[in-house]
Short mmCIF file of C-alpha atoms in Angstrom, two decimals:
data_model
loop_
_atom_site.label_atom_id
_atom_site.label_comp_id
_atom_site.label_asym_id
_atom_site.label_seq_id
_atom_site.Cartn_x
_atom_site.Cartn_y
_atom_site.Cartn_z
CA UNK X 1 0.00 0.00 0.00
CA UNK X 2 1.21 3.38 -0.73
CA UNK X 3 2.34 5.18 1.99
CA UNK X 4 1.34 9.08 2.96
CA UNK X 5 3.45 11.85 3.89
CA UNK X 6 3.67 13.28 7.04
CA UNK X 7 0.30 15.49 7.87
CA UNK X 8 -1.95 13.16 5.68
CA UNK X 9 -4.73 10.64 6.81
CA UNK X 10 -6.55 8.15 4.91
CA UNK X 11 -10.61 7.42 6.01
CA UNK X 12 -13.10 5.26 5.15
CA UNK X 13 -14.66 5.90 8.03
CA UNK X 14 -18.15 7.39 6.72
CA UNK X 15 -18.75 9.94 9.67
CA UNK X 16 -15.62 11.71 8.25
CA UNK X 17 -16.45 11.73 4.44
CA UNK X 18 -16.88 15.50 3.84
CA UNK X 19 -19.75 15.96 1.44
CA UNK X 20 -19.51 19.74 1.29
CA UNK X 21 -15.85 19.07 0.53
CA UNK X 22 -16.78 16.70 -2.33
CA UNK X 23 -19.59 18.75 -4.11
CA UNK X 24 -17.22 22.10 -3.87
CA UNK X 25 -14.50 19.81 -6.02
CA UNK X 26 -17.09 18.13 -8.38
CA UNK X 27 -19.31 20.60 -8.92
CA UNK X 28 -16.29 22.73 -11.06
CA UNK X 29 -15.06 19.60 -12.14
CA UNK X 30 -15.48 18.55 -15.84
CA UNK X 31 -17.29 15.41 -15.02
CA UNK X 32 -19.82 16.51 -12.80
CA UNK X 33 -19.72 20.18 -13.33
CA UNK X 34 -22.81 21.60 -11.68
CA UNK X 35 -24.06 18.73 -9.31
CA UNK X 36 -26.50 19.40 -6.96
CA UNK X 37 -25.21 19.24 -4.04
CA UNK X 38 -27.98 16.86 -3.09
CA UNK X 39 -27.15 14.40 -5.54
CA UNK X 40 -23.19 14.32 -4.10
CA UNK X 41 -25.04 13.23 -0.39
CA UNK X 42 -26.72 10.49 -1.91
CA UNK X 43 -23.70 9.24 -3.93
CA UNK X 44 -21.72 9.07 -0.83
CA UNK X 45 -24.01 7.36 1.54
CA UNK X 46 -24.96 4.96 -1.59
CA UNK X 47 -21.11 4.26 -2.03
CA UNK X 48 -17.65 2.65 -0.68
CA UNK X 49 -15.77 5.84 -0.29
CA UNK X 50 -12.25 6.93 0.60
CA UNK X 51 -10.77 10.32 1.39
CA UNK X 52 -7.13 11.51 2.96
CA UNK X 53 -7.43 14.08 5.53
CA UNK X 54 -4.93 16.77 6.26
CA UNK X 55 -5.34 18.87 9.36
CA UNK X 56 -8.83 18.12 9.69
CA UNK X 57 -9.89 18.67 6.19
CA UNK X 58 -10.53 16.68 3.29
CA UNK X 59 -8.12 16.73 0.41
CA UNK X 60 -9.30 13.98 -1.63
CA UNK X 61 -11.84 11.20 -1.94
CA UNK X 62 -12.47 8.24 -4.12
CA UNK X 63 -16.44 7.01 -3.97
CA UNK X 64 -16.43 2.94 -5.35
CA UNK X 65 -19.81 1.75 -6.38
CA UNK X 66 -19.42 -2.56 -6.07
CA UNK X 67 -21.42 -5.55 -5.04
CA UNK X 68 -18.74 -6.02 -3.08
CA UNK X 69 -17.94 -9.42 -5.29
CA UNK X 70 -17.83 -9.28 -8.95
CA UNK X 71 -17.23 -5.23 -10.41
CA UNK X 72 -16.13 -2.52 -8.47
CA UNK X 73 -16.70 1.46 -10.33
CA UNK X 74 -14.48 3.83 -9.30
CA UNK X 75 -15.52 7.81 -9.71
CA UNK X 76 -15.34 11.17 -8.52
CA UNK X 77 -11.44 10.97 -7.77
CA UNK X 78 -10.27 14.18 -6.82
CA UNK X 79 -7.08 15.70 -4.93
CA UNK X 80 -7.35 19.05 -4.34
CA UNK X 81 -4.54 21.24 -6.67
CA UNK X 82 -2.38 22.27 -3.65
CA UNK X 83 -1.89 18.83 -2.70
CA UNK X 84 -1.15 16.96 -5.91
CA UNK X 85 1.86 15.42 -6.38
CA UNK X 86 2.09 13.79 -3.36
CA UNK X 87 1.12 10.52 -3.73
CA UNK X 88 -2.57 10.75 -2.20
CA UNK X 89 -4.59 9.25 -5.27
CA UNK X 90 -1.85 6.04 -5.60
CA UNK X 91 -2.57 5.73 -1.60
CA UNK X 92 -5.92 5.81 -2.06
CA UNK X 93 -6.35 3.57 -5.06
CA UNK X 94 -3.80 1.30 -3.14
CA UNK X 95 -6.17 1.40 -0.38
CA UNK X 96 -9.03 0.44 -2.38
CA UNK X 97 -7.07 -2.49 -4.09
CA UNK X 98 -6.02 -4.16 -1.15
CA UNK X 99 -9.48 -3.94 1.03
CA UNK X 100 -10.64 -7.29 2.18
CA UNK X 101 -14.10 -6.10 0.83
CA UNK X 102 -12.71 -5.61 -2.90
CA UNK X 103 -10.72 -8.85 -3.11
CA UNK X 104 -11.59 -11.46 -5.56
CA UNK X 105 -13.51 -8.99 -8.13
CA UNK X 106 -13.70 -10.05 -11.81
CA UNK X 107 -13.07 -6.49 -13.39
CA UNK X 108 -12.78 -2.68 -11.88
CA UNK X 109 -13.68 -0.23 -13.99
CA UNK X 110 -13.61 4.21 -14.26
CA UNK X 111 -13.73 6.80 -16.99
CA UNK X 112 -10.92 9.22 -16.85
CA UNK X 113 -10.20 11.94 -19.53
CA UNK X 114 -6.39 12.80 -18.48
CA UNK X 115 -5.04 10.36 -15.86
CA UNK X 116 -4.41 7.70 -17.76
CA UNK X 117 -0.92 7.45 -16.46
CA UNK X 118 -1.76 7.65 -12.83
CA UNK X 119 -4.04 4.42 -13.22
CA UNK X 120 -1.27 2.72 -15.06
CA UNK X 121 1.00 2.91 -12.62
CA UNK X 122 -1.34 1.55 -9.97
CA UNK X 123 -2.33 -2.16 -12.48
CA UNK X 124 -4.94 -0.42 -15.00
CA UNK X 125 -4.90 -1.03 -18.53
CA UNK X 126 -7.11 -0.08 -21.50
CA UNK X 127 -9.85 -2.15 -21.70
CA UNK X 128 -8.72 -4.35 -24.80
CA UNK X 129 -12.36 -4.97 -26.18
CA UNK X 130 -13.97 -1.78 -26.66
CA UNK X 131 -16.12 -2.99 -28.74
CA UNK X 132 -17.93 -4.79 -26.14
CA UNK X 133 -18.55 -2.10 -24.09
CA UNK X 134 -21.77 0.04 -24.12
CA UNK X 135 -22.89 3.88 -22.55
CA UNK X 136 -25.84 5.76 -21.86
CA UNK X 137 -24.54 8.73 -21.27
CA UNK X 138 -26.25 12.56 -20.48
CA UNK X 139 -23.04 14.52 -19.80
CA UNK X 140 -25.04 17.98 -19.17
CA UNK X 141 -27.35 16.97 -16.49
CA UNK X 142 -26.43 18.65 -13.99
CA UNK X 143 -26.22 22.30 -15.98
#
């Protein structure tokens, strides 16, 4: 597992997942830009989520939506800009990929528009059969 640096905390505890935290983040982000705020407070209590801490706030969360024994989806990935570069989405990823709860899953999947490299070096690949794989998509819902 990926170690933090000094000052950082990993949770999965839910009582700590910042929701206010999330929707400021995904709200300007280009995947979810404009989500109700709402709509982030379901997604968390509806998902297996992740964030690191520093002093007391959140920096960064990863929400997994899984069965919890064949598919795990990971979304809304964020670190905040003035913490990047410091390892926090490998330790969270490496958190999520070494949970008891996520062992043994047939396939773990995300969209991503520029981190491609980050997920490579943590055991993702392109998905070699694209043709098999199907979208509904409505990418302005939220505006």
């Amino acid at each position: 597992m990926s170690a933090l640096p000094p000052g950082y905390r990993l949770t999965e505890d839910q009582a700590e997942i910042d929701a206010a935290a999330a929707h400021a983040f995904l709200t300007e982000s280009y995947w979810a830009k404009g989500i109700p705020a709402e709509t982030v407070v379901a997604a968390i209590a509806g998902s297996f989520c992740v964030a690191v801490l520093h002093e007391g706030r959140q920096v960064g969360m990863v929400r997994t939506i899984s069965d919890f024994a064949t598919t795990a989806y990971l979304t809304d990935v964020y670190v905040l800009d003035a913490h990047r570069g410091r390892g926090l989405a490998s330790a969270m990823l490496a958190h999520l990929q070494a949970h008891p709860r996520l062992q043994g899953l047939r396939r773990w999947l995300l969209f991503t528009l520029d981190a491609q490299p980050l997920y490579a070096r943590n055991g993702w690949n392109v998905y070699p059969h694209p043709e098999r794989v199907m979208v509904r998509d409505d990418p302005g819902i939220y505006l």
